[in-house]
Amino acid sequence: MPQAPRLRSTGRHMRTTVMTSNRNKWIALLTACMLVIVVGFGGVLALRMRNNLHTQELNISNYKDGLENGALDILVIGSDTRKGNNGAYGDEDDRNSEARADVMMLLQISKDRKNVSVLSFPRDLMVDVPQCTDPESGTVYPAEENVQINESLSRGGAGCTVATISKLTGVNIDHFMLVDFNAVKELSKVVGGVQVCVDAPIDDEYSGLKLPAGTSSVEGEQALAFLRSRHGFSDGSDIGRIQAQQGFMSSLLRKVKSEGTLSNPGRLINIAEAITQNVTVDKNLGNISTLVGVGATLGGVDLSNVVFATVPTEPWSQDANRLQVSADAANVFQRLRDDKSLKEEKAPEAPATAAAPVQLDRTVPVSVYNATGLDGRSATIASVVEGLGYSNVTPGTSASPTNFTTVFYSTGYEAEAKEIAAKLNVTRVVATEEVQGVSVTIGTDFPSGEAMEKQEAAIAGNATGQTADQNKCQTAFAY
């Protein structure tokens, strides 16, 4: 069998990098949500879907040790191919390049069919890829460490991406869906547009997204632009884009359930056509009987039990422009292996008791570091801290962005740290002797305002995300 040459990873995740084309990170989120909807439609769509679908092998690697736990795990992959109807997106280099998996979403339907978790993997994530064999050419791609995860698709097909994410998470993946650009445009038209909200006008020259402040309905090319936009939201990074995608998908699900789409055969057939004409699936899913079998139960899943989350990451140790999974990811992966929802139920609040008064030292040194990549954030938050009466506050800038806002404190300053965290609505408060006094690191999850938005649903492993019943207005990127 021919041996494949070593492949070279490419890509950046920081906002300062201007990409020659915006890749379709929206695809997996959209298809993951629509999969939840479509599989509930039963036999009326089965024949239509079966006739449209193209199929590939599920797993083409030598790694097959994922844990089987009774849940249904489906990997939804967004391909950046520019072939066929997708040739209008990107330049000549894009059209001639190998397809990559720019979005990977692991959709888990719990064994009891009461919960749905959708976990997103950023394309700039560095991982170990197992050996894969192209089922058509016989080309063998050797196992390799420190590979950008989106490259896995070019190592023989979707089956290599399945194996890569199974190896990373320890989860046995039952099926995959590989989709392209046209799905989002057609689906958004079928449902009559999707409502989105932004807190300020957006005019993104890269994706073509143009929106006024407030609520708008998007469909077709504007729906595609909303989900492709890298420079339109938050700090201009992947985190902001993923948050916007999650908001879009949640809005789509709410609309479909509220408007009776699930009981409208004509609209269901149109949705099935829109999806299946733009999708490749594994050979077992091509038979579709597995999905139809659980469809009736999925139709009744409460939106508060549909959770969107992003795998916890941090800058890669060898290149801050790429990502690696953080320690928090282990908890997220374990919950999937244990067939537990990624939504953590809030513990019952203990009855209020009179606490002994604590004497706060508001002369303690407080450092405020801007790790968002945006101008002015440390000064804004330093002013909030000073408003509490702290007199020794120093703003500064971190050397590299970080995802999560955290308040750190050294021994003796826990009470001061908790007061500051409460004012800012920051939930991460960490004791460490690496700071003197209190230190606030402002992450990309806190791009604007004087206090973080309270998250109604806690996501496991300190992951960012939301449930489908939450209606959020996205923060526009401040150019």
Short mmCIF file of C-alpha atoms in Angstrom, two decimals:
data_model
loop_
_atom_site.label_atom_id
_atom_site.label_comp_id
_atom_site.label_asym_id
_atom_site.label_seq_id
_atom_site.Cartn_x
_atom_site.Cartn_y
_atom_site.Cartn_z
CA MET A 1 0.00 0.00 0.00
CA PRO A 2 1.34 3.48 -0.79
CA GLN A 3 2.64 5.50 2.11
CA ALA A 4 1.35 9.03 2.44
CA PRO A 5 3.78 11.92 2.85
CA ARG A 6 3.85 13.86 6.11
CA LEU A 7 1.18 16.55 6.06
CA ARG A 8 1.77 20.08 7.23
CA SER A 9 -0.68 21.78 9.59
CA THR A 10 -1.83 25.30 8.82
CA GLY A 11 -4.08 27.85 10.43
CA ARG A 12 -4.46 30.45 13.16
CA HIS A 13 -7.06 31.16 15.81
CA MET A 14 -6.16 34.66 17.00
CA ARG A 15 -8.19 37.61 15.76
CA THR A 16 -5.15 39.48 14.41
CA THR A 17 -4.71 36.93 11.64
CA VAL A 18 -6.57 37.83 8.44
CA MET A 19 -7.60 34.62 6.68
CA THR A 20 -7.83 34.52 2.88
CA SER A 21 -11.26 32.97 3.26
CA ASN A 22 -13.66 32.28 6.10
CA ARG A 23 -14.15 28.58 6.66
CA ASN A 24 -17.53 27.06 7.39
CA LYS A 25 -17.40 26.52 11.15
CA TRP A 26 -21.14 27.01 11.24
CA ILE A 27 -21.85 23.77 9.41
CA ALA A 28 -21.46 21.30 12.24
CA LEU A 29 -23.53 23.32 14.67
CA LEU A 30 -26.33 23.66 12.16
CA THR A 31 -26.34 20.03 11.15
CA ALA A 32 -26.07 18.83 14.73
CA CYS A 33 -29.21 20.75 15.63
CA MET A 34 -31.09 19.79 12.51
CA LEU A 35 -30.11 16.17 13.04
CA VAL A 36 -31.86 16.26 16.39
CA ILE A 37 -34.95 17.59 14.65
CA VAL A 38 -34.92 15.47 11.51
CA VAL A 39 -34.39 12.10 13.18
CA GLY A 40 -37.65 12.65 15.00
CA PHE A 41 -39.66 12.69 11.82
CA GLY A 42 -39.87 8.93 11.41
CA GLY A 43 -40.62 6.87 8.34
CA VAL A 44 -42.13 9.72 6.31
CA LEU A 45 -38.58 10.93 5.59
CA ALA A 46 -36.65 7.68 5.68
CA LEU A 47 -36.92 6.83 2.00
CA ARG A 48 -36.22 10.42 0.91
CA MET A 49 -33.10 10.59 3.05
CA ARG A 50 -31.86 7.15 2.05
CA ASN A 51 -32.02 7.95 -1.66
CA ASN A 52 -30.09 11.22 -1.28
CA LEU A 53 -27.28 10.12 1.02
CA HIS A 54 -23.70 9.36 0.02
CA THR A 55 -21.75 7.01 2.29
CA GLN A 56 -18.19 6.34 3.49
CA GLU A 57 -16.50 4.01 5.98
CA LEU A 58 -17.07 4.94 9.64
CA ASN A 59 -13.57 4.33 11.05
CA ILE A 60 -10.51 3.87 8.83
CA SER A 61 -7.83 3.79 11.53
CA ASN A 62 -6.18 1.24 13.78
CA TYR A 63 -7.75 2.93 16.85
CA LYS A 64 -11.03 1.33 17.90
CA ASP A 65 -10.89 1.48 21.71
CA GLY A 66 -13.57 4.10 22.42
CA LEU A 67 -15.90 3.32 25.32
CA GLU A 68 -19.35 2.01 24.37
CA ASN A 69 -21.83 3.29 26.98
CA GLY A 70 -25.28 2.93 25.42
CA ALA A 71 -25.55 6.56 24.32
CA LEU A 72 -25.81 7.41 20.63
CA ASP A 73 -22.72 9.39 19.54
CA ILE A 74 -22.71 11.10 16.15
CA LEU A 75 -19.79 13.18 14.85
CA VAL A 76 -20.91 16.04 12.62
CA ILE A 77 -18.11 17.33 10.39
CA GLY A 78 -18.09 20.54 8.39
CA SER A 79 -15.94 20.20 5.29
CA ASP A 80 -14.36 23.30 3.76
CA THR A 81 -14.42 21.80 0.26
CA ARG A 82 -14.85 24.33 -2.55
CA LYS A 83 -15.81 21.71 -5.13
CA GLY A 84 -19.13 21.68 -6.98
CA ASN A 85 -21.64 24.29 -5.78
CA ASN A 86 -19.16 25.57 -3.17
CA GLY A 87 -16.72 27.02 -5.70
CA ALA A 88 -17.96 30.57 -5.15
CA TYR A 89 -16.42 30.64 -1.67
CA GLY A 90 -12.71 31.38 -1.33
CA ASP A 91 -10.01 31.88 -3.96
CA GLU A 92 -8.32 29.61 -6.50
CA ASP A 93 -6.02 28.11 -3.87
CA ASP A 94 -9.05 27.18 -1.77
CA ARG A 95 -10.75 25.52 -4.74
CA ASN A 96 -7.67 23.43 -5.51
CA SER A 97 -6.82 22.42 -1.93
CA GLU A 98 -7.76 19.24 -0.09
CA ALA A 99 -10.88 19.44 2.05
CA ARG A 100 -10.32 19.93 5.78
CA ALA A 101 -12.59 19.39 8.76
CA ASP A 102 -13.03 22.96 9.92
CA VAL A 103 -15.75 22.10 12.41
CA MET A 104 -16.18 18.94 14.40
CA MET A 105 -19.20 18.57 16.66
CA LEU A 106 -19.72 15.47 18.77
CA LEU A 107 -23.46 15.06 19.33
CA GLN A 108 -24.36 12.67 22.13
CA ILE A 109 -27.93 11.50 22.71
CA SER A 110 -28.15 9.94 26.16
CA LYS A 111 -29.07 6.29 26.62
CA ASP A 112 -32.40 7.30 28.19
CA ARG A 113 -32.97 9.74 25.27
CA LYS A 114 -33.67 12.63 27.65
CA ASN A 115 -30.53 14.72 27.08
CA VAL A 116 -28.57 15.94 24.07
CA SER A 117 -25.01 17.28 24.39
CA VAL A 118 -23.21 18.93 21.46
CA LEU A 119 -19.47 19.43 21.99
CA SER A 120 -17.48 21.62 19.58
CA PHE A 121 -13.78 21.10 18.75
CA PRO A 122 -11.94 24.19 17.41
CA ARG A 123 -10.15 23.60 14.12
CA ASP A 124 -6.86 24.97 15.50
CA LEU A 125 -6.71 22.28 18.20
CA MET A 126 -3.46 20.28 18.22
CA VAL A 127 -3.96 16.53 18.75
CA ASP A 128 -2.47 13.10 18.09
CA VAL A 129 -3.85 11.46 14.94
CA PRO A 130 -3.89 7.65 14.69
CA GLN A 131 -2.81 5.71 11.61
CA CYS A 132 -5.47 5.93 8.90
CA THR A 133 -5.90 4.12 5.58
CA ASP A 134 -7.75 5.64 2.64
CA PRO A 135 -10.40 3.01 1.78
CA GLU A 136 -10.36 3.94 -1.92
CA SER A 137 -6.66 4.38 -2.72
CA GLY A 138 -5.17 2.20 0.01
CA THR A 139 -2.82 5.03 1.01
CA VAL A 140 -1.63 4.64 4.61
CA TYR A 141 -1.23 7.80 6.68
CA PRO A 142 1.04 7.03 9.65
CA ALA A 143 0.12 7.99 13.19
CA GLU A 144 1.46 11.43 14.08
CA GLU A 145 1.63 13.62 17.17
CA ASN A 146 0.87 17.35 17.36
CA VAL A 147 -1.30 17.60 14.25
CA GLN A 148 -3.93 20.28 13.72
CA ILE A 149 -7.24 18.47 14.11
CA ASN A 150 -8.86 19.83 10.94
CA GLU A 151 -6.17 18.09 8.87
CA SER A 152 -7.56 14.66 9.84
CA LEU A 153 -10.19 14.78 7.08
CA SER A 154 -7.49 14.88 4.40
CA ARG A 155 -6.01 11.61 5.72
CA GLY A 156 -8.37 9.28 3.92
CA GLY A 157 -11.73 10.82 4.73
CA ALA A 158 -14.21 11.36 7.54
CA GLY A 159 -13.34 7.99 9.09
CA CYS A 160 -9.96 9.40 10.15
CA THR A 161 -11.61 12.38 11.85
CA VAL A 162 -13.91 9.93 13.65
CA ALA A 163 -10.91 7.96 14.89
CA THR A 164 -9.02 11.10 15.92
CA ILE A 165 -11.85 12.44 18.09
CA SER A 166 -12.61 9.00 19.49
CA LYS A 167 -8.96 8.73 20.53
CA LEU A 168 -9.00 12.22 22.05
CA THR A 169 -12.22 11.79 24.04
CA GLY A 170 -12.27 8.05 24.71
CA VAL A 171 -15.84 7.93 23.36
CA ASN A 172 -16.97 5.30 20.86
CA ILE A 173 -18.52 7.14 17.90
CA ASP A 174 -21.46 5.36 16.29
CA HIS A 175 -21.99 7.50 13.19
CA PHE A 176 -20.79 10.58 11.32
CA MET A 177 -22.34 13.21 9.05
CA LEU A 178 -20.13 15.21 6.66
CA VAL A 179 -21.79 18.32 5.20
CA ASP A 180 -20.97 21.33 3.01
CA PHE A 181 -21.93 24.98 2.45
CA ASN A 182 -25.36 24.64 0.86
CA ALA A 183 -27.09 23.09 3.87
CA VAL A 184 -27.29 26.25 5.97
CA LYS A 185 -28.65 28.39 3.15
CA GLU A 186 -31.35 25.93 2.17
CA LEU A 187 -32.37 25.10 5.74
CA SER A 188 -32.66 28.71 6.80
CA LYS A 189 -34.93 29.34 3.81
CA VAL A 190 -37.11 26.32 4.56
CA VAL A 191 -37.85 27.48 8.11
CA GLY A 192 -38.53 31.05 6.98
CA GLY A 193 -35.47 32.68 8.54
CA VAL A 194 -33.84 32.51 11.96
CA GLN A 195 -33.93 35.33 14.52
CA VAL A 196 -30.56 36.56 15.77
CA CYS A 197 -29.60 39.40 18.09
CA VAL A 198 -26.50 41.62 18.26
CA ASP A 199 -25.83 44.47 20.69
CA ALA A 200 -24.36 46.81 18.03
CA PRO A 201 -24.36 47.08 14.21
CA ILE A 202 -22.09 44.65 12.34
CA ASP A 203 -20.52 45.24 8.92
CA ASP A 204 -18.03 42.42 8.39
CA GLU A 205 -16.25 42.76 5.06
CA TYR A 206 -14.74 39.27 5.32
CA SER A 207 -17.98 37.27 5.58
CA GLY A 208 -20.33 39.87 4.11
CA LEU A 209 -22.45 39.98 7.27
CA LYS A 210 -24.38 43.23 7.67
CA LEU A 211 -26.76 43.57 10.63
CA PRO A 212 -28.31 46.46 12.56
CA ALA A 213 -28.27 46.46 16.35
CA GLY A 214 -31.05 44.42 17.91
CA THR A 215 -33.02 41.47 16.56
CA SER A 216 -33.02 40.50 12.87
CA SER A 217 -34.19 37.52 10.83
CA VAL A 218 -31.51 35.98 8.61
CA GLU A 219 -31.76 33.38 5.86
CA GLY A 220 -29.86 32.27 2.78
CA GLU A 221 -26.56 34.08 2.24
CA GLN A 222 -26.98 36.26 5.37
CA ALA A 223 -27.57 33.18 7.53
CA LEU A 224 -24.41 31.71 6.04
CA ALA A 225 -22.52 34.95 6.68
CA PHE A 226 -23.72 35.04 10.31
CA LEU A 227 -22.34 31.58 10.94
CA ARG A 228 -19.11 32.06 8.98
CA SER A 229 -18.20 35.44 10.46
CA ARG A 230 -14.94 35.37 12.38
CA HIS A 231 -14.54 39.13 12.70
CA GLY A 232 -18.12 40.03 13.57
CA PHE A 233 -18.43 38.93 17.18
CA SER A 234 -16.89 39.36 20.60
CA ASP A 235 -13.08 39.64 20.32
CA GLY A 236 -12.87 38.41 16.74
CA SER A 237 -11.67 34.94 17.77
CA ASP A 238 -13.11 31.45 17.35
CA ILE A 239 -14.65 31.68 20.83
CA GLY A 240 -16.85 34.60 19.79
CA ARG A 241 -17.86 32.90 16.56
CA ILE A 242 -18.76 29.65 18.32
CA GLN A 243 -20.88 31.54 20.85
CA ALA A 244 -22.76 33.21 18.00
CA GLN A 245 -23.26 29.86 16.30
CA GLN A 246 -24.68 28.38 19.49
CA GLY A 247 -27.09 31.29 19.77
CA PHE A 248 -28.19 30.78 16.15
CA MET A 249 -28.78 27.07 16.65
CA SER A 250 -30.71 27.63 19.85
CA SER A 251 -32.94 30.15 18.09
CA LEU A 252 -33.48 27.73 15.22
CA LEU A 253 -34.54 24.94 17.57
CA ARG A 254 -36.89 27.22 19.48
CA LYS A 255 -38.54 28.32 16.23
CA VAL A 256 -38.96 24.82 14.89
CA LYS A 257 -40.56 23.55 18.10
CA SER A 258 -42.79 26.59 18.62
CA GLU A 259 -44.13 26.80 15.06
CA GLY A 260 -45.21 23.19 14.72
CA THR A 261 -42.63 22.23 12.11
CA LEU A 262 -42.42 18.76 13.63
CA SER A 263 -46.04 18.14 12.64
CA ASN A 264 -45.84 19.68 9.14
CA PRO A 265 -45.04 16.87 6.65
CA GLY A 266 -44.41 19.24 3.74
CA ARG A 267 -41.88 21.30 5.63
CA LEU A 268 -40.24 18.16 7.03
CA ILE A 269 -39.67 16.80 3.55
CA ASN A 270 -38.10 20.12 2.49
CA ILE A 271 -35.80 20.02 5.51
CA ALA A 272 -34.84 16.43 4.76
CA GLU A 273 -34.04 17.36 1.17
CA ALA A 274 -31.95 20.35 2.25
CA ILE A 275 -29.86 18.24 4.59
CA THR A 276 -29.48 14.98 2.71
CA GLN A 277 -28.58 16.53 -0.64
CA ASN A 278 -25.56 18.13 1.04
CA VAL A 279 -24.37 15.34 3.31
CA THR A 280 -22.21 12.21 3.35
CA VAL A 281 -22.73 9.70 6.17
CA ASP A 282 -21.22 6.43 7.35
CA LYS A 283 -22.59 3.28 5.73
CA ASN A 284 -24.64 2.21 8.76
CA LEU A 285 -26.31 5.61 9.02
CA GLY A 286 -27.10 5.42 5.32
CA ASN A 287 -29.61 2.73 6.30
CA ILE A 288 -31.14 5.34 8.70
CA SER A 289 -33.06 2.78 10.76
CA THR A 290 -31.07 3.59 13.90
CA LEU A 291 -32.05 7.25 13.85
CA VAL A 292 -35.67 6.61 12.98
CA GLY A 293 -35.84 4.18 15.90
CA VAL A 294 -35.05 6.89 18.46
CA GLY A 295 -36.83 9.70 16.65
CA ALA A 296 -40.07 9.66 18.62
CA THR A 297 -38.22 10.16 21.89
CA LEU A 298 -35.97 12.90 20.51
CA GLY A 299 -38.98 14.92 19.46
CA GLY A 300 -39.86 15.29 23.12
CA VAL A 301 -36.44 16.40 24.41
CA ASP A 302 -36.87 19.60 26.40
CA LEU A 303 -34.84 22.51 25.00
CA SER A 304 -33.31 23.07 28.43
CA ASN A 305 -31.75 19.60 28.08
CA VAL A 306 -30.09 20.37 24.73
CA VAL A 307 -26.62 21.65 25.64
CA PHE A 308 -24.07 23.30 23.35
CA ALA A 309 -20.50 23.46 24.68
CA THR A 310 -16.97 24.06 23.43
CA VAL A 311 -14.14 21.80 24.55
CA PRO A 312 -11.98 23.69 27.13
CA THR A 313 -8.72 24.81 25.54
CA GLU A 314 -5.65 26.92 26.16
CA PRO A 315 -2.84 28.22 23.91
CA TRP A 316 -0.63 25.41 22.61
CA SER A 317 2.68 25.19 24.46
CA GLN A 318 4.65 25.35 21.20
CA ASP A 319 2.68 28.09 19.40
CA ALA A 320 0.25 30.49 21.07
CA ASN A 321 -1.60 30.86 17.75
CA ARG A 322 -2.91 27.31 18.12
CA LEU A 323 -4.75 25.47 20.86
CA GLN A 324 -4.43 22.43 23.09
CA VAL A 325 -7.04 20.91 25.40
CA SER A 326 -6.79 22.25 28.95
CA ALA A 327 -6.99 20.23 32.16
CA ASP A 328 -10.72 21.01 32.37
CA ALA A 329 -11.36 18.98 29.20
CA ALA A 330 -10.78 15.73 31.09
CA ASN A 331 -13.97 16.30 33.11
CA VAL A 332 -15.96 17.05 29.95
CA PHE A 333 -14.73 13.89 28.20
CA GLN A 334 -15.41 11.79 31.31
CA ARG A 335 -19.00 13.00 31.46
CA LEU A 336 -19.51 11.93 27.85
CA ARG A 337 -17.98 8.52 28.57
CA ASP A 338 -20.27 8.21 31.61
CA ASP A 339 -23.35 9.18 29.54
CA LYS A 340 -23.93 12.31 31.61
CA SER A 341 -25.28 15.59 30.28
CA LEU A 342 -22.80 18.44 29.91
CA LYS A 343 -25.25 20.60 31.84
CA GLU A 344 -24.51 20.57 35.54
CA GLU A 345 -27.56 20.92 37.72
CA LYS A 346 -27.25 23.65 40.32
CA ALA A 347 -26.89 22.39 43.86
CA PRO A 348 -29.72 23.42 46.21
CA GLU A 349 -28.86 26.66 47.95
CA ALA A 350 -28.18 26.26 51.64
CA PRO A 351 -30.34 28.27 54.04
CA ALA A 352 -28.84 31.67 54.69
CA THR A 353 -26.96 31.93 57.95
CA ALA A 354 -25.57 34.97 59.64
CA ALA A 355 -21.88 35.09 58.78
CA ALA A 356 -19.31 36.66 61.02
CA PRO A 357 -18.24 40.03 59.61
CA VAL A 358 -14.97 39.92 57.67
CA GLN A 359 -12.60 42.86 57.80
CA LEU A 360 -11.53 43.49 54.20
CA ASP A 361 -8.15 44.99 53.35
CA ARG A 362 -8.89 47.29 50.45
CA THR A 363 -5.27 48.42 50.29
CA VAL A 364 -4.28 44.97 48.97
CA PRO A 365 -2.49 45.09 45.60
CA VAL A 366 -4.96 44.24 42.81
CA SER A 367 -3.62 43.59 39.30
CA VAL A 368 -6.05 43.62 36.37
CA TYR A 369 -4.74 41.96 33.20
CA ASN A 370 -6.39 42.29 29.80
CA ALA A 371 -6.18 38.89 28.07
CA THR A 372 -8.97 39.53 25.56
CA GLY A 373 -6.93 41.02 22.74
CA LEU A 374 -9.27 44.05 22.84
CA ASP A 375 -8.21 47.57 23.76
CA GLY A 376 -9.28 49.18 27.02
CA ARG A 377 -10.61 46.19 28.95
CA SER A 378 -8.13 46.38 31.86
CA ALA A 379 -8.87 50.08 32.42
CA THR A 380 -12.62 49.42 32.44
CA ILE A 381 -12.44 46.59 34.96
CA ALA A 382 -9.84 48.38 37.09
CA SER A 383 -12.32 51.24 37.43
CA VAL A 384 -15.00 48.80 38.62
CA VAL A 385 -12.64 47.39 41.25
CA GLU A 386 -11.71 50.89 42.40
CA GLY A 387 -15.42 51.59 42.77
CA LEU A 388 -15.48 48.97 45.53
CA GLY A 389 -12.97 51.06 47.47
CA TYR A 390 -9.73 49.32 46.49
CA SER A 391 -6.95 51.89 46.35
CA ASN A 392 -4.01 49.92 44.94
CA VAL A 393 -5.27 48.76 41.53
CA THR A 394 -2.90 48.34 38.57
CA PRO A 395 -4.17 47.65 35.02
CA GLY A 396 -2.01 45.73 32.55
CA THR A 397 -2.00 43.49 29.48
CA SER A 398 -1.31 39.75 29.28
CA ALA A 399 1.24 38.47 26.81
CA SER A 400 -1.33 36.23 25.11
CA PRO A 401 -5.12 35.85 25.10
CA THR A 402 -6.88 33.38 27.37
CA ASN A 403 -10.39 32.01 27.14
CA PHE A 404 -11.65 32.30 30.70
CA THR A 405 -11.85 35.20 33.13
CA THR A 406 -10.39 34.26 36.52
CA VAL A 407 -9.75 35.98 39.86
CA PHE A 408 -6.57 34.72 41.53
CA TYR A 409 -5.55 35.41 45.13
CA SER A 410 -2.69 34.63 47.49
CA THR A 411 -2.96 33.43 51.08
CA GLY A 412 -4.93 35.80 53.29
CA TYR A 413 -6.93 37.52 50.53
CA GLU A 414 -9.74 35.07 49.77
CA ALA A 415 -12.45 37.43 51.05
CA GLU A 416 -11.20 40.32 48.92
CA ALA A 417 -10.99 38.08 45.84
CA LYS A 418 -14.54 36.83 46.34
CA GLU A 419 -15.87 40.37 46.76
CA ILE A 420 -14.26 41.44 43.48
CA ALA A 421 -15.42 38.27 41.70
CA ALA A 422 -19.00 38.80 42.91
CA LYS A 423 -18.99 42.37 41.59
CA LEU A 424 -17.81 41.16 38.17
CA ASN A 425 -20.01 38.01 38.13
CA VAL A 426 -16.84 35.91 37.74
CA THR A 427 -17.25 32.30 38.86
CA ARG A 428 -13.61 31.21 38.62
CA VAL A 429 -11.79 32.15 41.84
CA VAL A 430 -8.44 30.40 42.32
CA ALA A 431 -5.93 30.36 45.20
CA THR A 432 -2.29 30.56 44.12
CA GLU A 433 1.01 31.79 45.47
CA GLU A 434 2.04 32.97 42.00
CA VAL A 435 0.34 36.33 42.63
CA GLN A 436 0.71 38.89 45.38
CA GLY A 437 -2.64 39.97 46.71
CA VAL A 438 -5.39 39.67 44.08
CA SER A 439 -5.08 39.37 40.31
CA VAL A 440 -7.92 39.55 37.77
CA THR A 441 -7.31 38.05 34.31
CA ILE A 442 -9.97 39.17 31.82
CA GLY A 443 -10.52 36.43 29.25
CA THR A 444 -12.19 36.39 25.85
CA ASP A 445 -15.41 35.27 27.56
CA PHE A 446 -15.68 38.82 29.01
CA PRO A 447 -15.23 41.08 25.95
CA SER A 448 -17.40 44.01 27.05
CA GLY A 449 -19.29 45.56 29.93
CA GLU A 450 -18.51 45.94 33.63
CA ALA A 451 -19.85 42.54 34.73
CA MET A 452 -20.05 39.17 33.02
CA GLU A 453 -23.42 37.90 31.87
CA LYS A 454 -24.70 35.41 34.40
CA GLN A 455 -24.87 31.93 32.93
CA GLU A 456 -28.15 30.31 33.86
CA ALA A 457 -26.93 26.79 33.08
CA ALA A 458 -23.57 25.65 34.38
CA ILE A 459 -21.58 23.69 31.79
CA ALA A 460 -19.36 20.83 32.96
CA GLY A 461 -15.61 21.26 33.13
CA ASN A 462 -15.74 25.07 33.09
CA ALA A 463 -16.63 24.85 29.39
CA THR A 464 -18.38 27.74 27.67
CA GLY A 465 -21.78 27.17 26.13
CA GLN A 466 -25.52 27.44 26.56
CA THR A 467 -28.73 25.44 26.51
CA ALA A 468 -31.15 25.71 23.61
CA ASP A 469 -33.81 27.47 25.70
CA GLN A 470 -31.53 30.45 26.37
CA ASN A 471 -32.05 33.55 24.22
CA LYS A 472 -28.79 35.51 24.09
CA CYS A 473 -27.84 38.72 22.31
CA GLN A 474 -24.35 38.47 20.83
CA THR A 475 -21.61 41.02 21.47
CA ALA A 476 -20.49 42.70 18.24
CA PHE A 477 -16.76 42.96 17.61
CA ALA A 478 -15.46 46.49 18.27
CA TYR A 479 -13.19 47.39 15.33
#
